[in-house]
Coordinates of C-alpha atoms in Angstrom, one line a residue:
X1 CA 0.0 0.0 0.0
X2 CA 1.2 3.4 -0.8
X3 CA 2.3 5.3 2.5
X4 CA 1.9 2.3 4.3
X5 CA 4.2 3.6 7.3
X6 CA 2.0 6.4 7.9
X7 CA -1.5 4.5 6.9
X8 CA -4.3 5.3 9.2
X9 CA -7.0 3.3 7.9
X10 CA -10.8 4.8 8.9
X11 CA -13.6 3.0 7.2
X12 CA -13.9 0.1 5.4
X13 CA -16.2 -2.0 3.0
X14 CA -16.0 -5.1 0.8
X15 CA -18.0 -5.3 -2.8
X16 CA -19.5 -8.5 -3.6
X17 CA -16.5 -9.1 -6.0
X18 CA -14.5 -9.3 -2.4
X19 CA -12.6 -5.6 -3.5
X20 CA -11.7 -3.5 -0.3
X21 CA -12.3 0.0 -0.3
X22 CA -10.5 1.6 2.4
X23 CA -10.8 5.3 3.7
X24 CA -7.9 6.7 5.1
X25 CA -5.9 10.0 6.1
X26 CA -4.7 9.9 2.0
X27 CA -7.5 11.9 -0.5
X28 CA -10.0 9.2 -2.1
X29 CA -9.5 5.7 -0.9
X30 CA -7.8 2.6 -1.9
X31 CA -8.9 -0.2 -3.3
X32 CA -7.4 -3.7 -2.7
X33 CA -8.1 -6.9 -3.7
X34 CA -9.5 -9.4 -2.1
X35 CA -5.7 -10.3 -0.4
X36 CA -4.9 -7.1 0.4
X37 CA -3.1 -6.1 -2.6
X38 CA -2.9 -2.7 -3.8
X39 CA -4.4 -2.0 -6.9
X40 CA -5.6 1.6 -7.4
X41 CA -6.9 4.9 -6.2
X42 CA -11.2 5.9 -6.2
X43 CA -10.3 9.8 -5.9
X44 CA -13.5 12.3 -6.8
X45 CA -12.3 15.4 -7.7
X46 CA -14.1 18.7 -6.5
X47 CA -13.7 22.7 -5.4
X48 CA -12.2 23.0 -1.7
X49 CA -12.8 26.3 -0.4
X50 CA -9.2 28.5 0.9
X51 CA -9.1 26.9 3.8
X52 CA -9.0 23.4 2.4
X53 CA -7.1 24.3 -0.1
X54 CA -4.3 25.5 2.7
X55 CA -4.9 22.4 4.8
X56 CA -4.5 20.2 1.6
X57 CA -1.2 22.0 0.5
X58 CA 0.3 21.4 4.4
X59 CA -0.3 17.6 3.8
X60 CA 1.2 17.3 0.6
X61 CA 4.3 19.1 2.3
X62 CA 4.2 17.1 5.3
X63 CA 4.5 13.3 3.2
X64 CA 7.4 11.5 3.3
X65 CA 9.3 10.3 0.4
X66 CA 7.2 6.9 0.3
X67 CA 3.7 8.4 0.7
X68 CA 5.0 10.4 -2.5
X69 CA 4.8 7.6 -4.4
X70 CA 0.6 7.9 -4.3
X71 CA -0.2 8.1 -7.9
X72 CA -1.7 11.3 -9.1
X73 CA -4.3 9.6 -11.5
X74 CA -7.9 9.3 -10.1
X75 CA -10.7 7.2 -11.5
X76 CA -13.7 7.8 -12.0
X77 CA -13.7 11.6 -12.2
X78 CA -16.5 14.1 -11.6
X79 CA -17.7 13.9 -15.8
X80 CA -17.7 17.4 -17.7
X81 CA -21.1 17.5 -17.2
X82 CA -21.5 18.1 -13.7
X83 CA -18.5 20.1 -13.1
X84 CA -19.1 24.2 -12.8
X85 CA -19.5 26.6 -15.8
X86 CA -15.8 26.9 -17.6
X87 CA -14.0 25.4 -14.7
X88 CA -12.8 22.2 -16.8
X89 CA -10.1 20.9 -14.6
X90 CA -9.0 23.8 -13.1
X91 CA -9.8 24.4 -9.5
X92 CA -10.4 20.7 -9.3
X93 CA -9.0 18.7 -6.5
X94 CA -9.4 15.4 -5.1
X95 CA -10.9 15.4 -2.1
X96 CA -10.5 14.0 1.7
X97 CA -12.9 10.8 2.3
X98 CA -13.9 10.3 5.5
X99 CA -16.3 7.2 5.1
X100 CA -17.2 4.8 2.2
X101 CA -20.5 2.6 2.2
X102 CA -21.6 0.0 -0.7
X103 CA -25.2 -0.8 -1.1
X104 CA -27.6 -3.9 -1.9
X105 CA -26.9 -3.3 -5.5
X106 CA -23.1 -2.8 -5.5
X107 CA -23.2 1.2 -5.8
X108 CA -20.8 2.8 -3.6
X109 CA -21.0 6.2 -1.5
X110 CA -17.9 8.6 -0.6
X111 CA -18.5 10.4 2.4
X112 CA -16.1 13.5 2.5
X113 CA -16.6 16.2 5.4
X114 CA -14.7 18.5 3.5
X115 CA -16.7 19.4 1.1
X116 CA -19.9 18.2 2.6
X117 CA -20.9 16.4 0.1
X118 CA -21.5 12.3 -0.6
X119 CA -19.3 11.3 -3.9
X120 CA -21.9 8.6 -5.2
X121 CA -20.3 5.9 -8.0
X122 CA -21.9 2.6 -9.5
X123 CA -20.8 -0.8 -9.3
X124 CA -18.0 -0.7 -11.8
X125 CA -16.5 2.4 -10.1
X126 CA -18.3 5.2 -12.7
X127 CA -18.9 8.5 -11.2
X128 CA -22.8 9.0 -11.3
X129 CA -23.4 12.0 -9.2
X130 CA -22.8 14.0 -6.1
X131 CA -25.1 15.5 -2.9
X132 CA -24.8 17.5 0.3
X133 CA -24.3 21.1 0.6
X134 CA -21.3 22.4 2.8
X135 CA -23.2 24.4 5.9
X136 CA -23.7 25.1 9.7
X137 CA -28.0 25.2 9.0
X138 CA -30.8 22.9 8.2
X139 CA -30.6 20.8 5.3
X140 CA -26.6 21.4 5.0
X141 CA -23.9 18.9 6.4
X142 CA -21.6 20.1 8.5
X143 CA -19.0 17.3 9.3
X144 CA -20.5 14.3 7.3
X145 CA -18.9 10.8 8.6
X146 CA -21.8 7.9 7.7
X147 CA -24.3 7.8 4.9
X148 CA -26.5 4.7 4.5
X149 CA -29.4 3.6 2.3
X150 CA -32.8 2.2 3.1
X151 CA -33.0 -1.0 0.7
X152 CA -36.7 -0.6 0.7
X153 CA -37.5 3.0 0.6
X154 CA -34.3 4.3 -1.6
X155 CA -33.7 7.2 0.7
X156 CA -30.1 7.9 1.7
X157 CA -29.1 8.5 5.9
X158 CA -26.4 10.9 6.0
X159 CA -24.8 10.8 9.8
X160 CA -23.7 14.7 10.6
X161 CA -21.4 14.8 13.5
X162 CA -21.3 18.8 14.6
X163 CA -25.0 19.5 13.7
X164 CA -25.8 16.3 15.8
X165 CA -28.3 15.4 13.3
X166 CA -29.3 12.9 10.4
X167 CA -30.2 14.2 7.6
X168 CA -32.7 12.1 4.8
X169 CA -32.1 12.5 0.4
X170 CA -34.0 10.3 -1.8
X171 CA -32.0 8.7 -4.2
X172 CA -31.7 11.5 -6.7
X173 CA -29.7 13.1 -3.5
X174 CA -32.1 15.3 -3.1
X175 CA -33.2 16.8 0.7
X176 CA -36.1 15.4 2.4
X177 CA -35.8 15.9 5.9
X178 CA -33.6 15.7 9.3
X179 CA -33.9 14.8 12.5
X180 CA -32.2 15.3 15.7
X181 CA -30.1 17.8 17.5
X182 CA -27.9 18.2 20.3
X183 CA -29.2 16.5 23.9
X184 CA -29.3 13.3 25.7
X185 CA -33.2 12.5 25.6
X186 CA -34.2 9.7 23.0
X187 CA -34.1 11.2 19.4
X188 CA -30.8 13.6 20.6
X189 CA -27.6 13.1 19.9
X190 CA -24.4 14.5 20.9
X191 CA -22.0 13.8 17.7
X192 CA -23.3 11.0 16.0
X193 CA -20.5 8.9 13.8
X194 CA -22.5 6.6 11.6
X195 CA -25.6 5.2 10.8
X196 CA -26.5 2.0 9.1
X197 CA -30.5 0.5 7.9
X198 CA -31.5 -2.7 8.5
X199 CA -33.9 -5.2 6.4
X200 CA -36.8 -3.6 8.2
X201 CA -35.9 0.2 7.1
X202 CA -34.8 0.8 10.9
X203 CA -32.3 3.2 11.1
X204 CA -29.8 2.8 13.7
X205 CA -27.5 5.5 14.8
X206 CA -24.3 5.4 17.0
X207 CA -24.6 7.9 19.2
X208 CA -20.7 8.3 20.8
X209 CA -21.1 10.8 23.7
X210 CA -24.1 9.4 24.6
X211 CA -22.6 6.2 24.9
X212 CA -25.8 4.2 23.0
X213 CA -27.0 3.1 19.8
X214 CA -30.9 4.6 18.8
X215 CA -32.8 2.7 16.6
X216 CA -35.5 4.7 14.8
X217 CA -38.4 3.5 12.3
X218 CA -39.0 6.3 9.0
X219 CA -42.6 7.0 9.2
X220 CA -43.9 9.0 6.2
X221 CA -47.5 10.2 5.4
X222 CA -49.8 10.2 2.2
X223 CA -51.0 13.3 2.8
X224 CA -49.8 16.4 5.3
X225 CA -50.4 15.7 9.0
X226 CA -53.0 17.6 10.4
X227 CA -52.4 19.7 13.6
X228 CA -54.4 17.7 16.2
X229 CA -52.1 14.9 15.1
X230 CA -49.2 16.7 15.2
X231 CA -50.3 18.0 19.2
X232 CA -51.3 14.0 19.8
X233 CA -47.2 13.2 18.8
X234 CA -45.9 16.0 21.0
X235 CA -48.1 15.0 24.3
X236 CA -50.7 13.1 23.6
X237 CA -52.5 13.5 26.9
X238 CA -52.8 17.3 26.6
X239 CA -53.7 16.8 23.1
X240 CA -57.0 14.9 24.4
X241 CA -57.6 17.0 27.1
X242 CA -57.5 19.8 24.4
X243 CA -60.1 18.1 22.3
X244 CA -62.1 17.1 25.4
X245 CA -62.2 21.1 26.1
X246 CA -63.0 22.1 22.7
X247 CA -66.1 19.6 22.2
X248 CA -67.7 20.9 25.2
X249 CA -67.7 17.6 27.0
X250 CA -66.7 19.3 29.9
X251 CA -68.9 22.1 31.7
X252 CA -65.7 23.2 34.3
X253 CA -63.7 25.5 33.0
X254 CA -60.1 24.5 33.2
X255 CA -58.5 26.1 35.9
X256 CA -55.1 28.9 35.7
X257 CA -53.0 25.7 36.9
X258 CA -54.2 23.2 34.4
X259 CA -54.1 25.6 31.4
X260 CA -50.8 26.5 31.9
X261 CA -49.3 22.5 32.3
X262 CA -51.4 21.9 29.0
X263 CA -49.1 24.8 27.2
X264 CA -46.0 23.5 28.8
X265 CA -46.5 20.1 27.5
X266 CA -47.8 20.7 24.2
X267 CA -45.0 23.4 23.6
X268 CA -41.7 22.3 24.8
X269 CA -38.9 24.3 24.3
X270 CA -36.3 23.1 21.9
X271 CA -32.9 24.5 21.2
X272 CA -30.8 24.0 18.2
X273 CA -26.7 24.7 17.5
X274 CA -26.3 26.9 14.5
X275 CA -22.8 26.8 12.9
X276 CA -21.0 29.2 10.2
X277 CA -22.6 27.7 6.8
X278 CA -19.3 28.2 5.0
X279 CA -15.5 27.4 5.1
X280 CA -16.2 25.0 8.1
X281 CA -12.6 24.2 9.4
X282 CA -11.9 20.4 10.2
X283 CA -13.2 19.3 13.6
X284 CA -11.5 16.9 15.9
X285 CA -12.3 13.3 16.6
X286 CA -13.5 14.4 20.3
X287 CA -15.2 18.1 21.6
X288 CA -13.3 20.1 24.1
X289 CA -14.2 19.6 27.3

């Protein structure tokens, strides 16, 4: 392997030919037979903002004489088609992976936090098209490190470790919805590092600073929910009570003390982290303290 004395392997995942695809510290990631031998590079090619430009200039000056031996050819290039008005190759580089997944029908998924974006390649290693949109806000990835796909439903998970959220594309990568935040109560998460799907469509997240693994089921409606539903979701008992009140089953009026527990329930606070939506620095592994 190129670099081997300074390989940090991150991610891995095995085609149903038995290829490895391996992320690591190196930009794209290596692909190795089925012994272990080294047999090319999977490198998308993309714009880095300044600051990854700087970072990604520091690295290359930093290698060693036998990392330089990493071949500057990439396969499976971002086609002409979906690269940016009159850009060509110019302002093109490849970019850092941080995660790679392969699905039920061989296609494989490059998850790079930074650009934000998933790099997303068929079977025989063809670049078919890109998603994700570098950002601090809802509906952008932050720090990316997971992505995985529903086998039933298409949809794609994407695991975003400093928004504390996942974030749902359909498999034309493009946004649906998200869900989560920062906290410790169920459907929280404080810097979540992947996420995998089961058979079922469960979606299973592993949740590191909360020391757990959550396991959610995608419910999605025909038609818009209306708002008595939505209350019945958020408390359920004050949504009853509500409708109780409202019928004019009850002839009491409620009193100052249960009107205002009612509120409190159906309206709980809820706080959400908003970070700069561009040129998002590289994180590390663990939060300070």
């Amino acid at each position: 392997i190129p670099g081997a004395v300074n390989f940090i392997p991150r991610r891995v995942a095995v085609n149903r030919d038995g290829l490895i695809y391996v992320a690591s510290q190196h930009r794209g990631v290596l692909v190795l037979d089925a012994e272990g031998n080294f047999l090319r590079w999977l490198q998308p090619k993309d714009q880095l903002s300044k600051r990854a430009l700087a970072a990604a200039a520091l690295q290359e000056s930093s290698k060693d004489d036998e990392a330089s031996e990493e071949p500057v050819v990439s396969t499976g290039d971002i086609p002409e088609e979906f690269r940016p008005a009159g850009e060509g190759e110019r302002g093109l580089t490849p970019v850092q992976i941080r995660g790679v997944t392969i699905d039920s029908q061989g296609q494989i998924y490059l998850v790079s936090s930074e650009t934000g974006k998933i790099y997303v390649y068929n079977a025989e290693e063809t670049f078919l098209f890109s998603f994700g949109t570098k950002g601090g806000t809802p509906g952008r990835l932050s720090q990316p490190r997971g992505v995985a796909v529903d086998p039933v439903g298409k949809r794609m998970n994407v695991s975003d470790y400093m928004r504390h959220t996942i974030l749902v594309y359909d498999e034309k990568g493009e946004f649906l919805f998200e869900f989560g935040g920062k906290g410790d109560a169920p459907g929280w998460f404080k810097f979540p590092t992947d996420v995998v799907v089961d058979r079922r469509g469960q979606v299973i997240v592993s949740d590191l600073f909360n020391h757990r693994l959550q396991v959610f089921e995608i419910q999605q409606w025909k038609e818009a929910p209306s708002l008595e539903h939505l209350l019945e979701l958020a408390a359920p008992d004050a949504a009853a009570e509500q409708q109780v009140e409202s019928a004019g089953d009850s002839e009491e009026a409620a009193t100052p003390e249960s009107s205002d527990e009612a509120t409190e329930a159906v309206e709980p606070e809820i706080t959400e982290e908003v970070l700069p939506e561009q040129d998002i620095s590289s994180y590390p592994d663990q939060p300070a303290q």
